[in-house]
Every structure is written in structure tokens, then in C-alpha cells.
Tab-separated table of N, CA and C in Angstrom:
chain	number	residue	atom	x	y	z
A	8	MET	N	-13.231	16.341	-6.434
A	8	MET	CA	-13.267	14.708	-7.216
A	8	MET	C	-12.638	13.920	-5.756
A	9	ASN	N	-13.291	12.682	-5.597
A	9	ASN	CA	-12.993	11.512	-4.627
A	9	ASN	C	-12.315	10.173	-5.287
A	10	ILE	N	-11.668	9.752	-4.741
A	10	ILE	CA	-11.027	8.300	-5.426
A	10	ILE	C	-11.152	7.279	-4.667
A	11	LEU	N	-11.662	5.993	-4.575
A	11	LEU	CA	-11.521	4.660	-3.846
A	11	LEU	C	-10.511	4.035	-4.400
A	12	VAL	N	-9.750	3.592	-3.406
A	12	VAL	CA	-8.924	2.624	-3.429
A	12	VAL	C	-9.277	1.323	-3.078
A	13	ILE	N	-9.476	0.306	-3.531
A	13	ILE	CA	-9.664	-1.194	-3.107
A	13	ILE	C	-8.282	-2.504	-3.373
A	14	ASN	N	-8.210	-2.572	-2.280
A	14	ASN	CA	-7.056	-4.079	-2.103
A	14	ASN	C	-8.108	-5.297	-1.677
A	15	SER	N	-8.485	-6.006	-2.727
A	15	SER	CA	-9.151	-7.066	-2.138
A	15	SER	C	-8.098	-8.351	-2.308
A	16	GLY	N	-8.481	-9.006	-1.463
A	16	GLY	CA	-7.541	-10.518	-0.984
A	16	GLY	C	-8.475	-11.448	-0.960
A	17	SER	N	-8.126	-12.946	-0.935
A	17	SER	CA	-9.031	-14.337	-0.737
A	17	SER	C	-9.900	-14.236	0.464
A	18	SER	N	-9.426	-13.178	1.360
A	18	SER	CA	-10.562	-13.191	2.782
A	18	SER	C	-10.550	-11.892	3.286
A	19	SER	N	-9.960	-11.222	2.846
A	19	SER	CA	-10.349	-9.627	3.297
A	19	SER	C	-10.376	-8.596	2.012
A	20	ILE	N	-10.774	-7.389	2.642
A	20	ILE	CA	-10.956	-6.281	1.598
A	20	ILE	C	-10.517	-5.162	2.517
A	21	LYS	N	-9.617	-4.156	1.895
A	21	LYS	CA	-9.158	-3.048	2.506
A	21	LYS	C	-9.476	-1.443	1.586
A	22	TYR	N	-9.888	-0.314	1.963
A	22	TYR	CA	-10.399	0.409	1.225
A	22	TYR	C	-9.740	1.688	1.910
A	23	GLN	N	-9.951	2.435	1.068
A	23	GLN	CA	-9.664	3.863	1.471
A	23	GLN	C	-10.067	5.124	0.484
A	24	LEU	N	-11.103	5.981	1.157
A	24	LEU	CA	-11.398	6.888	0.114
A	24	LEU	C	-10.826	8.584	0.390
A	25	PHE	N	-10.069	8.810	-0.587
A	25	PHE	CA	-9.375	10.205	-0.646
A	25	PHE	C	-10.165	11.313	-1.395
A	26	ARG	N	-9.715	12.392	-0.860
A	26	ARG	CA	-10.356	13.710	-1.231
A	26	ARG	C	-9.232	14.321	-1.985
A	27	MET	N	-9.459	14.294	-3.232
A	27	MET	CA	-8.358	14.819	-4.503
A	27	MET	C	-9.157	16.495	-4.715
A	28	PRO	N	-7.942	17.332	-4.772
A	28	PRO	CA	-6.335	16.889	-4.990
A	28	PRO	C	-5.489	17.210	-3.643
A	29	SER	N	-6.200	17.393	-2.617
A	29	SER	CA	-5.467	17.232	-1.296
A	29	SER	C	-4.844	15.904	-0.996
A	30	GLY	N	-5.565	14.856	-1.585
A	30	GLY	CA	-5.038	13.763	-0.670
A	30	GLY	C	-5.717	13.195	0.335
A	31	GLN	N	-6.310	14.123	0.905
A	31	GLN	CA	-6.966	13.836	2.481
A	31	GLN	C	-7.743	12.565	2.518
A	32	THR	N	-7.433	11.779	3.550
A	32	THR	CA	-8.545	10.641	3.935
A	32	THR	C	-9.518	11.036	4.610
A	33	ILE	N	-10.645	10.573	3.704
A	33	ILE	CA	-12.000	10.771	4.376
A	33	ILE	C	-12.497	9.750	5.149
A	34	SER	N	-12.226	8.513	4.296
A	34	SER	CA	-12.526	7.010	4.975
A	34	SER	C	-11.571	6.188	4.780
A	35	SER	N	-11.590	4.782	5.443
A	35	SER	CA	-10.633	3.642	5.259
A	35	SER	C	-11.512	2.363	6.252
A	36	GLY	N	-10.993	1.264	5.801
A	36	GLY	CA	-12.323	0.411	6.039
A	36	GLY	C	-11.357	-0.908	6.223
A	37	LEU	N	-11.582	-2.167	6.891
A	37	LEU	CA	-11.079	-3.308	6.620
A	37	LEU	C	-12.366	-4.260	6.933
A	38	VAL	N	-12.596	-5.337	5.798
A	38	VAL	CA	-13.265	-6.405	6.171
A	38	VAL	C	-12.560	-7.991	6.120
A	39	GLU	N	-12.649	-8.535	7.381
A	39	GLU	CA	-11.827	-9.672	7.841
A	39	GLU	C	-12.410	-11.099	7.721
A	40	ARG	N	-11.713	-11.605	7.362
A	40	ARG	CA	-12.461	-13.331	7.503
A	40	ARG	C	-13.607	-13.553	6.829
A	41	ILE	N	-13.679	-12.920	5.720
A	41	ILE	CA	-14.431	-13.070	4.418
A	41	ILE	C	-15.175	-14.656	4.636
A	42	GLY	N	-15.755	-15.142	4.748
A	42	GLY	CA	-16.304	-16.605	4.420
A	42	GLY	C	-16.381	-17.316	5.349
A	43	LEU	N	-15.858	-16.876	6.577
A	43	LEU	CA	-15.726	-17.481	7.762
A	43	LEU	C	-16.814	-16.992	9.181
A	44	GLU	N	-16.811	-17.813	9.871
A	44	GLU	CA	-17.546	-17.265	11.099
A	44	GLU	C	-16.756	-15.808	11.867
A	45	ASN	N	-17.209	-15.437	12.355
A	45	ASN	CA	-16.902	-13.909	13.341
A	45	ASN	C	-15.789	-13.192	12.214
A	46	SER	N	-16.505	-12.811	10.945
A	46	SER	CA	-15.612	-12.006	10.349
A	46	SER	C	-16.005	-10.484	11.026
A	47	VAL	N	-15.061	-9.629	10.819
A	47	VAL	CA	-14.724	-8.460	11.679
A	47	VAL	C	-14.957	-7.407	10.127
A	48	ILE	N	-15.764	-6.151	10.616
A	48	ILE	CA	-15.718	-5.311	9.823
A	48	ILE	C	-15.543	-4.269	10.513
A	49	THR	N	-14.324	-3.132	10.211
A	49	THR	CA	-13.642	-1.926	10.880
A	49	THR	C	-13.812	-0.856	9.597
A	50	HIS	N	-14.613	0.184	9.970
A	50	HIS	CA	-14.757	1.303	9.406
A	50	HIS	C	-14.339	2.663	10.172
A	51	LYS	N	-13.539	3.565	9.400
A	51	LYS	CA	-12.943	4.646	10.200
A	51	LYS	C	-13.463	5.849	9.319
A	52	ILE	N	-14.151	6.829	9.804
A	52	ILE	CA	-14.306	8.306	9.239
A	52	ILE	C	-13.394	9.202	9.584
A	53	TYR	N	-12.528	9.876	8.997
A	53	TYR	CA	-11.748	11.117	9.150
A	53	TYR	C	-12.661	12.419	9.206
A	54	ARG	N	-12.823	13.496	10.117
A	54	ARG	CA	-13.654	14.359	9.900
A	54	ARG	C	-13.324	15.454	11.344
A	55	ASP	N	-12.800	16.642	10.663
A	55	ASP	CA	-12.179	18.124	11.249
A	55	ASP	C	-11.132	17.450	12.223
A	56	GLY	N	-10.211	16.985	12.049
A	56	GLY	CA	-9.003	16.197	12.704
A	56	GLY	C	-9.428	14.979	13.580
A	57	GLU	N	-10.735	14.633	13.569
A	57	GLU	CA	-10.885	13.616	14.654
A	57	GLU	C	-11.336	12.462	13.738
A	58	GLU	N	-11.379	11.065	14.175
A	58	GLU	CA	-11.260	9.880	13.763
A	58	GLU	C	-12.447	9.096	14.698
A	59	ALA	N	-13.435	8.726	13.811
A	59	ALA	CA	-14.442	7.657	14.564
A	59	ALA	C	-14.493	6.329	13.781
A	60	VAL	N	-14.141	5.517	14.773
A	60	VAL	CA	-14.311	4.258	14.615
A	60	VAL	C	-15.417	3.333	14.496
A	61	ARG	N	-15.664	2.437	13.850
A	61	ARG	CA	-17.381	1.548	14.025
A	61	ARG	C	-16.715	0.139	13.581
A	62	ASN	N	-16.584	-0.786	14.896
A	62	ASN	CA	-16.412	-2.130	14.530
A	62	ASN	C	-17.486	-2.949	14.422
A	63	LYS	N	-17.543	-4.058	13.950
A	63	LYS	CA	-18.774	-5.212	13.889
A	63	LYS	C	-18.567	-6.356	13.378
A	64	THR	N	-18.835	-7.797	14.524
A	64	THR	CA	-18.332	-8.956	13.944
A	64	THR	C	-19.487	-9.612	13.744
A	65	THR	N	-19.269	-10.186	12.523
A	65	THR	CA	-20.859	-10.688	11.969
A	65	THR	C	-20.213	-11.966	11.037
A	66	SER	N	-21.120	-12.721	10.649
A	66	SER	CA	-20.882	-13.763	9.631
A	66	SER	C	-20.847	-13.109	8.123
A	67	ILE	N	-19.737	-12.803	7.257
A	67	ILE	CA	-20.172	-12.653	6.009
A	67	ILE	C	-20.004	-13.943	4.983
A	68	ALA	N	-20.614	-13.878	3.739
A	68	ALA	CA	-20.922	-14.953	3.055
A	68	ALA	C	-19.670	-14.895	1.824
A	69	ASP	N	-18.742	-15.703	1.448
A	69	ASP	CA	-18.018	-15.117	0.113
A	69	ASP	C	-18.737	-15.719	-1.008
A	70	HIS	N	-18.343	-16.312	-2.195
A	70	HIS	CA	-18.820	-16.417	-3.428
A	70	HIS	C	-19.280	-17.279	-3.708
A	71	ARG	N	-18.778	-18.553	-2.724
A	71	ARG	CA	-19.277	-20.068	-3.150
A	71	ARG	C	-20.552	-20.139	-2.816
A	72	PRO	N	-21.433	-21.085	-3.393
A	72	PRO	CA	-22.787	-21.620	-3.088
A	72	PRO	C	-22.924	-21.984	-1.677
A	73	HIS	N	-24.005	-21.599	-0.927
A	73	HIS	CA	-24.196	-22.028	0.457
A	73	HIS	C	-23.957	-23.554	0.412
A	74	GLY	N	-23.352	-24.017	1.667
A	74	GLY	CA	-23.116	-25.384	2.139
A	74	GLY	C	-21.535	-26.279	0.511
A	75	SER	N	-21.031	-25.415	0.373
A	75	SER	CA	-19.909	-26.096	-0.564
A	75	SER	C	-18.963	-25.668	0.361
A	76	LYS	N	-17.910	-26.797	0.110
A	76	LYS	CA	-16.872	-26.829	1.104
A	76	LYS	C	-15.391	-26.254	0.284
A	77	GLN	N	-14.878	-25.735	1.368
A	77	GLN	CA	-13.173	-24.979	1.077
A	77	GLN	C	-12.531	-26.210	0.355
A	78	ALA	N	-11.709	-25.836	-0.496
A	78	ALA	CA	-10.489	-26.599	-1.336
A	78	ALA	C	-9.278	-26.814	-0.462
A	79	ALA	N	-8.828	-27.768	0.089
A	79	ALA	CA	-7.918	-28.057	0.676
A	79	ALA	C	-6.553	-27.461	-0.119
A	80	ASN	N	-5.655	-27.050	0.622
A	80	ASN	CA	-4.352	-26.148	0.186
A	80	ASN	C	-3.386	-27.356	0.384
């Protein structure tokens, strides 16, 4: 059995996939700057004691309709 853990914030998502019952991490990742230019995706895969990392910078839309403005704090 595998368990996926997700931590979702206002402009980022972190995730980690575990193999159970050992608790071994299979993969993990982070999506930062959601809804902003130059969003960053980092995905890590763990296999045979090695860590493979993939990074990508792109624009990732958020839940707001296209063209709407972000509310001021």
C-alpha cells in the first residue's frame, strides 16, 4: 500500500508518497508560486538509494478566472 501526503497552501503545494508499512519515501515534490509568473515545480524520485530530481519553471494558473485581480491584504 502507498500513502500520499499533501500540504496545500495559498500559493504552494508540497507532497510526499510513502511505501507502507516500511515508510520508505518513493517520491516527493513542491509546486511554488502558483498563480504567479515563474512558478517552480520540483519533483524527486527515490530509487535504489539514488535521488533523481526534475525542476521546471513555468506559469501555473490558480483557481481565479483569467484576468481577475488578486485582493489586496
